[in-house]
mmCIF file of C-alpha atoms and ligand atoms in Angstrom:
data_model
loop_
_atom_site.group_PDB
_atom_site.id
_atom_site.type_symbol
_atom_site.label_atom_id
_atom_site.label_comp_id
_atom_site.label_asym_id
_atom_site.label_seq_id
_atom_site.Cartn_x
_atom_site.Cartn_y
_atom_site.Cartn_z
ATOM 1 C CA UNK A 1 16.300 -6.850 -1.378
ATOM 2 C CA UNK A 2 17.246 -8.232 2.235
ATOM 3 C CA UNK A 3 14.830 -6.477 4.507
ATOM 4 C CA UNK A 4 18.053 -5.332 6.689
ATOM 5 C CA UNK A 5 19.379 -3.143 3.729
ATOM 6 C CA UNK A 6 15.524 -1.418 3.840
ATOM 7 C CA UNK A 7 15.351 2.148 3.345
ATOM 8 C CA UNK A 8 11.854 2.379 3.040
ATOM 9 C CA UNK A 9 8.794 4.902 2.961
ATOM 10 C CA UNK A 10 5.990 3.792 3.676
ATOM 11 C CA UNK A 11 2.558 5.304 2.991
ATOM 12 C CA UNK A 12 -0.385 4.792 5.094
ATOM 13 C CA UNK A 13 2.569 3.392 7.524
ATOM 14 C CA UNK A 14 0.729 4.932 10.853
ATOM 15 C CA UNK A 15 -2.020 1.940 10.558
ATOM 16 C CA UNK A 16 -3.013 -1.430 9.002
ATOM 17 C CA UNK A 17 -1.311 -3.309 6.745
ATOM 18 C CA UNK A 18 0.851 -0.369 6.078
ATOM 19 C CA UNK A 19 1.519 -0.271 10.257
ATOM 20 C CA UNK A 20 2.619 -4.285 9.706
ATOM 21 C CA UNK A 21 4.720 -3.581 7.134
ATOM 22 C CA UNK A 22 6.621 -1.147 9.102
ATOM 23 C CA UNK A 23 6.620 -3.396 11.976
ATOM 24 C CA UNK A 24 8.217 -6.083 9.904
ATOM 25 C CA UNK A 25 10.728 -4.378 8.100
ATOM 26 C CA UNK A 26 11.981 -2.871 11.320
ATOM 27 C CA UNK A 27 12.071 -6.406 13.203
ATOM 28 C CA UNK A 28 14.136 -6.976 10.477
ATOM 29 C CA UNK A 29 16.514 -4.485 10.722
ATOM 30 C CA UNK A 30 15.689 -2.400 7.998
ATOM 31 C CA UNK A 31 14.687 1.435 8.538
ATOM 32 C CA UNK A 32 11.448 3.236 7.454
ATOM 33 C CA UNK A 33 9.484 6.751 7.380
ATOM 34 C CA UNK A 34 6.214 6.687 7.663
ATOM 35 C CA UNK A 35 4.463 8.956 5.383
ATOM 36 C CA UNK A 36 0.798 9.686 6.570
ATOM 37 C CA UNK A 37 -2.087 12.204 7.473
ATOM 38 C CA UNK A 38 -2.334 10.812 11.350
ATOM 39 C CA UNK A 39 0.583 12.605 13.013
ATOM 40 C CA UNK A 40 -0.840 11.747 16.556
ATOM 41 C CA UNK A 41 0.116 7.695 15.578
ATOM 42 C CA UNK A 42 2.850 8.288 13.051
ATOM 43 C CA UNK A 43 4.854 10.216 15.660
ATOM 44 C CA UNK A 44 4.000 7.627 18.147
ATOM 45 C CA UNK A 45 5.641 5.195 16.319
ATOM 46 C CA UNK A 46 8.653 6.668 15.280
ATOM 47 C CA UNK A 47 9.433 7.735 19.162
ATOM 48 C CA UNK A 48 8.614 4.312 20.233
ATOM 49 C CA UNK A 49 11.340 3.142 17.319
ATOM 50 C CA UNK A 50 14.299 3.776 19.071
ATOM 51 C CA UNK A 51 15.845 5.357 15.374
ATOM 52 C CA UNK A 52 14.588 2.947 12.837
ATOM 53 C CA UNK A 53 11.373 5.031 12.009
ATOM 54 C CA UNK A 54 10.771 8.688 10.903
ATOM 55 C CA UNK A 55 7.821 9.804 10.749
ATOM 56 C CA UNK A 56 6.932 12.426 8.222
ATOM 57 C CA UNK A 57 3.430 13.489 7.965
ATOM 58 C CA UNK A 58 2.739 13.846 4.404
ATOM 59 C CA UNK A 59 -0.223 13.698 1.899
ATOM 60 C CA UNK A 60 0.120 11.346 -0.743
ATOM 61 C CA UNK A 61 -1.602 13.265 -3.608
ATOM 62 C CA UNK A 62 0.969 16.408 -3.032
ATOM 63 C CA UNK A 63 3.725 17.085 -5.009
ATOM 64 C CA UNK A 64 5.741 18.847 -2.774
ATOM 65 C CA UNK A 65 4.697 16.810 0.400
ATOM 66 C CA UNK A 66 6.186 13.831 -1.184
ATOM 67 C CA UNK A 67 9.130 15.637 -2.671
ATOM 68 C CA UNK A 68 9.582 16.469 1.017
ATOM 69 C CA UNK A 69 8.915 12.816 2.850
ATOM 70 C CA UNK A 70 11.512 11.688 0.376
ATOM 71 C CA UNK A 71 14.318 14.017 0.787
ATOM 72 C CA UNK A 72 13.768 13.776 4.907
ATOM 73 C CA UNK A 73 14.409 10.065 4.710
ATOM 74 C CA UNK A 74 17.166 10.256 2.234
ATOM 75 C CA UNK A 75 18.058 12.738 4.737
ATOM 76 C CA UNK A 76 17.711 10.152 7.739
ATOM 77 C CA UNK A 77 19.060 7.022 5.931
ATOM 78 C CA UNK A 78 21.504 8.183 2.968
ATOM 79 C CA UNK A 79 18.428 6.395 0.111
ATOM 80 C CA UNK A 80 15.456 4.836 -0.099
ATOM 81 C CA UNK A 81 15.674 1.760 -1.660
ATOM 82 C CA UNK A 82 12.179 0.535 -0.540
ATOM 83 C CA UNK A 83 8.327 2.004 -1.591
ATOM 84 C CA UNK A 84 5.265 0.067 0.105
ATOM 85 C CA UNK A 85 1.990 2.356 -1.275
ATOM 86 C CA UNK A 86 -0.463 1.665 1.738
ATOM 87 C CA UNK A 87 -2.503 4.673 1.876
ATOM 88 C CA UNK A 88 -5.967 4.362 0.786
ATOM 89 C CA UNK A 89 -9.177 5.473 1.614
ATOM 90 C CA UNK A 90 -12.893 3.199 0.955
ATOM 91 C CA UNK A 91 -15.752 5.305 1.544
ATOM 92 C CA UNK A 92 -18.423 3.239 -0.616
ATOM 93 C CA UNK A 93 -21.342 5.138 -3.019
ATOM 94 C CA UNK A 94 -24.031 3.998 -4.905
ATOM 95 C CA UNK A 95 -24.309 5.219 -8.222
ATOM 96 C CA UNK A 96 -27.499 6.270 -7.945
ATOM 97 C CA UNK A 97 -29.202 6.573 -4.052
ATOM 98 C CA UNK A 98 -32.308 8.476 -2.690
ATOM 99 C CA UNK A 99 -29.394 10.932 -2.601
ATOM 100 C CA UNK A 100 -29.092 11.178 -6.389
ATOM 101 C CA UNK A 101 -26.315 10.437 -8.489
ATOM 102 C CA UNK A 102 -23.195 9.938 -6.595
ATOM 103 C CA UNK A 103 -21.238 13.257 -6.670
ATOM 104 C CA UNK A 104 -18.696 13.314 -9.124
ATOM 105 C CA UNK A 105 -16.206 15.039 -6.276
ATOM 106 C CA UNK A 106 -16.984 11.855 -4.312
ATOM 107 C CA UNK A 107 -15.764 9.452 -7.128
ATOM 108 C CA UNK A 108 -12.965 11.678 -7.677
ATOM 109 C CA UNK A 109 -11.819 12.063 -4.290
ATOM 110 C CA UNK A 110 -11.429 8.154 -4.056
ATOM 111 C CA UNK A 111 -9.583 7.925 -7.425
ATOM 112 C CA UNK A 112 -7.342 10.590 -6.530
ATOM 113 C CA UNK A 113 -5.877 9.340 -3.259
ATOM 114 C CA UNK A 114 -6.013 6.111 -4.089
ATOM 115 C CA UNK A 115 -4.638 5.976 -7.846
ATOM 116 C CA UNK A 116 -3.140 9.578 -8.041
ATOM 117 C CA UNK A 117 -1.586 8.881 -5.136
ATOM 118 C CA UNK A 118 0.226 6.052 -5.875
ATOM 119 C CA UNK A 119 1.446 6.853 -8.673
ATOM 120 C CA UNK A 120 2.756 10.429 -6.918
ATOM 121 C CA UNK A 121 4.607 8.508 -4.760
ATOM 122 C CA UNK A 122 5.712 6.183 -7.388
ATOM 123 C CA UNK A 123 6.542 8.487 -9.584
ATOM 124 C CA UNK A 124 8.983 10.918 -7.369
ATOM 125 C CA UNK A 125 10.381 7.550 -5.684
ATOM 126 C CA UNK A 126 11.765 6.329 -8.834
ATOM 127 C CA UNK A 127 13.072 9.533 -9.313
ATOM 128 C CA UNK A 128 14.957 9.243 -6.494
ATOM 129 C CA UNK A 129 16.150 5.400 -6.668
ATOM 130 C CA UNK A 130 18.070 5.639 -9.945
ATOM 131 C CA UNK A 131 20.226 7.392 -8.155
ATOM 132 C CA UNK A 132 20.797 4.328 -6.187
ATOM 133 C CA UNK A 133 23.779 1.882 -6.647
ATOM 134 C CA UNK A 134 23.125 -2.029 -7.410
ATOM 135 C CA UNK A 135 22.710 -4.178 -4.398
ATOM 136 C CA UNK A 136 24.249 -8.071 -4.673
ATOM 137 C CA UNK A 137 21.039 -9.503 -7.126
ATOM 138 C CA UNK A 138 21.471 -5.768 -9.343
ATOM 139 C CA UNK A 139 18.773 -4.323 -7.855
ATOM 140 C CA UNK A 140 18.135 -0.819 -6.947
ATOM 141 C CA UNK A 141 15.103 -0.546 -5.581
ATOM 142 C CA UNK A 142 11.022 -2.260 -5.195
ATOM 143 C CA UNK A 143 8.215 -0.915 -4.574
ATOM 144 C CA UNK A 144 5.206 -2.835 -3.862
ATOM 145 C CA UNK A 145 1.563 -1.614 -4.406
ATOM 146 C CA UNK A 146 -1.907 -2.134 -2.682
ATOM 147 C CA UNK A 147 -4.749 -2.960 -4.427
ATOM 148 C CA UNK A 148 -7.470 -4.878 -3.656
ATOM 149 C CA UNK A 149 -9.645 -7.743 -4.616
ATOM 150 C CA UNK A 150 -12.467 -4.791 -5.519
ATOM 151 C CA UNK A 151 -9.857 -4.141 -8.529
ATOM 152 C CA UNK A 152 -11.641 -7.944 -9.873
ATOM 153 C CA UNK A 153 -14.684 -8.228 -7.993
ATOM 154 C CA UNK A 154 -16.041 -5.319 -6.899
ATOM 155 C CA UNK A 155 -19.427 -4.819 -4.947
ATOM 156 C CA UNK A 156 -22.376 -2.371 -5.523
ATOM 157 C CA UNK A 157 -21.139 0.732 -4.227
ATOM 158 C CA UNK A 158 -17.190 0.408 -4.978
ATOM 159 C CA UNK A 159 -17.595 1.804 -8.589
ATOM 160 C CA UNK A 160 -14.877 4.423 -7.473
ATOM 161 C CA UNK A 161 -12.741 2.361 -4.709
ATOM 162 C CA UNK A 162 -13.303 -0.733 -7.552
ATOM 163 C CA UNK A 163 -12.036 1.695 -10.858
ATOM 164 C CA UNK A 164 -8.884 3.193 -8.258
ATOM 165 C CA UNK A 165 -7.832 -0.589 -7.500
ATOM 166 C CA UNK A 166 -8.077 -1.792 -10.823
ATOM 167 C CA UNK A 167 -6.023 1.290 -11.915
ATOM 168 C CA UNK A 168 -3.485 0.282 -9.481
ATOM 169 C CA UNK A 169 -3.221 -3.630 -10.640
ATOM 170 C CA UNK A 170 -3.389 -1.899 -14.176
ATOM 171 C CA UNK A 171 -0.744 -0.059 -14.049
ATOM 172 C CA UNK A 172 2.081 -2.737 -12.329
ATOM 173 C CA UNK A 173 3.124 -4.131 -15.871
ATOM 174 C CA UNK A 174 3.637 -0.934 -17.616
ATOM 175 C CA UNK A 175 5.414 -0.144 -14.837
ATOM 176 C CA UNK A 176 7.531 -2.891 -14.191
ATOM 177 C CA UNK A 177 8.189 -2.549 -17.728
ATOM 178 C CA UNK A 178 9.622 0.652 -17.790
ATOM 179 C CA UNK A 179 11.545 0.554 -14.469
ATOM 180 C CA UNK A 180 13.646 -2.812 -15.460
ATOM 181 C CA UNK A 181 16.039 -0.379 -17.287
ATOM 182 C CA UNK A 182 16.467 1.186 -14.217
ATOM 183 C CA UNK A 183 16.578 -2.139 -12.115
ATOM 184 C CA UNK A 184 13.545 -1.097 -9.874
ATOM 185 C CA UNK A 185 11.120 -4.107 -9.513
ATOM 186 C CA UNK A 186 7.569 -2.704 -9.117
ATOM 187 C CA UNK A 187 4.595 -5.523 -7.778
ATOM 188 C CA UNK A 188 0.748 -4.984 -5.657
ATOM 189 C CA UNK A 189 -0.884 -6.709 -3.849
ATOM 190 C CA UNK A 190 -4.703 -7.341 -3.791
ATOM 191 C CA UNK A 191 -5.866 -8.161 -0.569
ATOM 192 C CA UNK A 192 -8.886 -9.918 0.518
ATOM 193 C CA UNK A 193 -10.745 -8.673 3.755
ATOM 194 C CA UNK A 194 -8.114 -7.612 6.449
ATOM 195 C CA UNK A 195 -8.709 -6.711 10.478
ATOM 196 C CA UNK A 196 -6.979 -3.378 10.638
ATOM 197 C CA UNK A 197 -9.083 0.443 11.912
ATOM 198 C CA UNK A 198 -10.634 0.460 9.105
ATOM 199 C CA UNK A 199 -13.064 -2.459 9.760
ATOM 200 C CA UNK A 200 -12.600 -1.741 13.584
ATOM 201 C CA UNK A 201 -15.491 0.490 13.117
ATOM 202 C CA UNK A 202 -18.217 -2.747 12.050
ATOM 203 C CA UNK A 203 -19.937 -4.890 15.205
ATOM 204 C CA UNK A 204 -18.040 -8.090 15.762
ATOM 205 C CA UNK A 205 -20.867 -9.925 14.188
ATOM 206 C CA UNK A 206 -20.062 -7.680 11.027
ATOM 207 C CA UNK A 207 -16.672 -8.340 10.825
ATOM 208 C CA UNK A 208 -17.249 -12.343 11.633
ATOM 209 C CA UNK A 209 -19.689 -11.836 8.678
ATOM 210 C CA UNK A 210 -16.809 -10.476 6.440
ATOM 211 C CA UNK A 211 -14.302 -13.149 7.521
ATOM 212 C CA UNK A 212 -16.673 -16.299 6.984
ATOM 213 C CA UNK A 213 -17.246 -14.922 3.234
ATOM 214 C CA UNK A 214 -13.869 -16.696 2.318
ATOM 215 C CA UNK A 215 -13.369 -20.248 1.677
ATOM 216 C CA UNK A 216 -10.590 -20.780 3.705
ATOM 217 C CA UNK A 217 -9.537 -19.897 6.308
ATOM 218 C CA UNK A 218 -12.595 -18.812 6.631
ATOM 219 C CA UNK A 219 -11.823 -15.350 8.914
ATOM 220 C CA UNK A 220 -10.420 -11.987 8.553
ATOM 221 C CA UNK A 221 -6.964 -12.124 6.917
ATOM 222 C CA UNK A 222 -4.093 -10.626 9.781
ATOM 223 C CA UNK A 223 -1.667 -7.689 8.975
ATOM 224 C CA UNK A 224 0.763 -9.519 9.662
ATOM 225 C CA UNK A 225 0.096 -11.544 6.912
ATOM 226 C CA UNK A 226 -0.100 -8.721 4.408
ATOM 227 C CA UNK A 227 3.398 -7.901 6.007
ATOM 228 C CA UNK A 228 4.826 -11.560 5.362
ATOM 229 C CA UNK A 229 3.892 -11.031 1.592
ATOM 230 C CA UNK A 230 5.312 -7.727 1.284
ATOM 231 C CA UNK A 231 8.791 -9.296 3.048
ATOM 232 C CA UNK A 232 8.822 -12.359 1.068
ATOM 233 C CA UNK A 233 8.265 -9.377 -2.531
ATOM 234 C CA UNK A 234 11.306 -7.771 -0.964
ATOM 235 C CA UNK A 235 13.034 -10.976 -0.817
ATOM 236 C CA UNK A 236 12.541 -12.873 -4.216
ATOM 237 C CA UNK A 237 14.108 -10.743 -6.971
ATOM 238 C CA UNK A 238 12.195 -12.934 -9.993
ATOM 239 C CA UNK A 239 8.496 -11.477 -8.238
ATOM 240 C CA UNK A 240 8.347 -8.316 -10.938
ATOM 241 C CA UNK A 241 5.141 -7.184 -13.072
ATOM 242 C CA UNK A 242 2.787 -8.899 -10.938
ATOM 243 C CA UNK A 243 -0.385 -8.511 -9.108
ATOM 244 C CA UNK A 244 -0.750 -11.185 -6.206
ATOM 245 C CA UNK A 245 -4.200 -11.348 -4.634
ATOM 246 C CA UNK A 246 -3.751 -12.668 -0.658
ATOM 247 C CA UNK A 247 -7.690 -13.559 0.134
ATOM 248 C CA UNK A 248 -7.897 -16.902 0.963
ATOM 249 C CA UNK A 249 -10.134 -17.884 -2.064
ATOM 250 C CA UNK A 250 -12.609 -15.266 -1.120
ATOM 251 C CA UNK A 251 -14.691 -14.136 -4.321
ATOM 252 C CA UNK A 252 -16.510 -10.733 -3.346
ATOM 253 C CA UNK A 253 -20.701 -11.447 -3.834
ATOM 254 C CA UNK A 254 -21.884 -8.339 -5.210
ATOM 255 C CA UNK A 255 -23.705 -6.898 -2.140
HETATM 256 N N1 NAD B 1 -8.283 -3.731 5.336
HETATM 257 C C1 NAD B 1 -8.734 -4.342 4.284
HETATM 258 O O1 NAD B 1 -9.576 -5.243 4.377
HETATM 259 C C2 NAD B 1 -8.241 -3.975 2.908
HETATM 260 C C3 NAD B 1 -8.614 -4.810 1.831
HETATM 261 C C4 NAD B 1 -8.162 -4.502 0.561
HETATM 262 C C5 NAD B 1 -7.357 -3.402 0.358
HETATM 263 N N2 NAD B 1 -7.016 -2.614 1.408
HETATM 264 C C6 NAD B 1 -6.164 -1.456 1.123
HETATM 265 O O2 NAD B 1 -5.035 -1.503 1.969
HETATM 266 C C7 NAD B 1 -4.572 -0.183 2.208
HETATM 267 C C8 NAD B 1 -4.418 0.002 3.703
HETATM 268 O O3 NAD B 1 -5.694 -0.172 4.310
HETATM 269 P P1 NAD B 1 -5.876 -0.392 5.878
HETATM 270 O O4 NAD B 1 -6.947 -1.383 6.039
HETATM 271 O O5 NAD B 1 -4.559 -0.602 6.507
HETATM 272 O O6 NAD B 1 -6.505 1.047 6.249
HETATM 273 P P2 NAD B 1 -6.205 2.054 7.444
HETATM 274 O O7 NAD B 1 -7.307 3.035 7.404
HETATM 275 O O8 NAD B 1 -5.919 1.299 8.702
HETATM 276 O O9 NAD B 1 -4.833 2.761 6.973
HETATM 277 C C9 NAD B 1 -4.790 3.631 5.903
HETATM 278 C C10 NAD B 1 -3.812 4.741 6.248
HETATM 279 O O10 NAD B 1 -3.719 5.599 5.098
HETATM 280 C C11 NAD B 1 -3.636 6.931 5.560
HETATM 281 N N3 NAD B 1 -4.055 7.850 4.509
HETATM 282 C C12 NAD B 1 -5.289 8.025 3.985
HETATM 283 N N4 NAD B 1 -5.282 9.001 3.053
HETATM 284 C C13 NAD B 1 -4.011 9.440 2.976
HETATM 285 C C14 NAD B 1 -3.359 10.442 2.196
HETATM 286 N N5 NAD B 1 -4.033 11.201 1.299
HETATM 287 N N6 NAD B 1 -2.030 10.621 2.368
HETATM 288 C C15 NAD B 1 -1.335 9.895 3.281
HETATM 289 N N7 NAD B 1 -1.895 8.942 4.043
HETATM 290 C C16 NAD B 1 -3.220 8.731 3.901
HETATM 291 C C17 NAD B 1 -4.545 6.981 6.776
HETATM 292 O O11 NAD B 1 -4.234 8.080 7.624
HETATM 293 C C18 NAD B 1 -4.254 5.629 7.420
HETATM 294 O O12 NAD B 1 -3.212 5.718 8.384
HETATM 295 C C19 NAD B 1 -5.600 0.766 1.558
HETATM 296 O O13 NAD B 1 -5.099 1.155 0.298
HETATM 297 C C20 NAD B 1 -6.819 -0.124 1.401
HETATM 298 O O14 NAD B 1 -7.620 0.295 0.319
HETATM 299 C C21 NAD B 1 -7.441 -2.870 2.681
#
């Protein structure tokens, strides 16, 4: 998939690593909606595009807001041949605090946007992509995942965010598996400890903290980097089935 034939949506695409994916695929010359809760910075983005973005603001556990996102970009570009799953949410709980046992609407809550989601989006996208004609390696579509190195090594806390990301790595063979007969390559990514908003909210010392706990390079991993990954998934056609942890050694201590 050459990122200039990109028809992509791309959740969580308003921020983060879903933000640098966008960027990428649009330096690139592909096209992209961004399909996310924050309508103040999706819009942004999509005026500031000059016709390569849409944004539509969409919540990726509803049926018919996806249903929706996907027919406006069909709409926009004529397909989407492209699925990055960034949207995700973290909020850690203990099993057991001075609150009591963790809620179960709290563990669900995670699950749902995190797992459900995906696979929503997954679901109705593939849906929509065997509808799509073979590009020059037979392709018709890829969508690429987010999970996270919580799916392996999770910390006190992330027994929700931990069981959503290991539900997402989980789930890539199966996947894979069933999409080949529809020439859809399906791959995630588990990240390590990136600098997007959602650290932004940690002191600096924090966040050096975070970035010294990997081996090397011993600092917070860059967007952009995420975004190289994702572009170089696009690229290969033999990356299928797999789940490709980008951390820079970094083994999660469990507190
Ligand atoms: N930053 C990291 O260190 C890190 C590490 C491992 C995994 N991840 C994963 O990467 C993904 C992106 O994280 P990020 O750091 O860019 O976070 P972020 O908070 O910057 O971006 C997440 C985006 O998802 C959107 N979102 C949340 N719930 C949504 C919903 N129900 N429907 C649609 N959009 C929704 C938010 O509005 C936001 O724009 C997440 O899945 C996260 O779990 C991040």
């Amino acid at each position: 998939m050459k990122i200039k034939d990109c028809k992509a949506i791309v959740t969580g695409g308003a921020s983060g690593l879903g933000g640098a994916c966008v960027k990428k695929l649009v330096e690139g010359g592909g096209r992209a909606a961004i399909l996310d809760l924050d309508a103040a910075r999706g819009e942004k983005l999509a005026a500031e595009s000059g016709g390569s973005l849409i944004f539509v603001r969409t919540d990726v556990v509803g049926e018919q807001d996806v249903l929706s996102a996907i027919a406006k970009a069909v709409e926009a570009f004529g397909a989407i041949n492209t699925v990055i799953n960034c949207a995700g949410v973290g909020d850690p709980g203990k099993v057991l605090s001075k609150k009591g046992p963790l809620p179960l609407a709290a563990f669900e809550r995670i699950v749902r946007i995190n797992l459900v989601g995906t696979f929503n989006v997954t679901r109705l996208a593939v849906a929509q992509m065997v509808n799509n004609s073979y590009n020059d390696e037979g392709e018709r579509g890829v969508i690429i995942n987010t999970a996270s190195v919580a799916a392996f090594d999770g910390q006190i806390g992330q027994a929700a965010y931990a069981a959503s990301k290991a539900a997402i790595a989980g789930m890539t063979l199966p996947i894979a598996r069933e999409c080949a007969a529809y020439a859809i390559r399906v791959m995630t990514i588990a990240p390590g400890i990136f600098d997007t908003p959602l650290l932004a909210s940690l002191p600096e010392a924090a966040r050096d903290a975070l970035g010294k706990m990997a081996p090397f390079p011993s600092r917070l991993g860059r967007p952009d980097e995420f975004a190289a990954l994702v572009g170089h998934i696009l690229e290969n056609s033999m990356l299928n089935g797999e789940v490709i942890r980008l951390d820079g050694a970094l083994r999660m201590a469990p507190k």
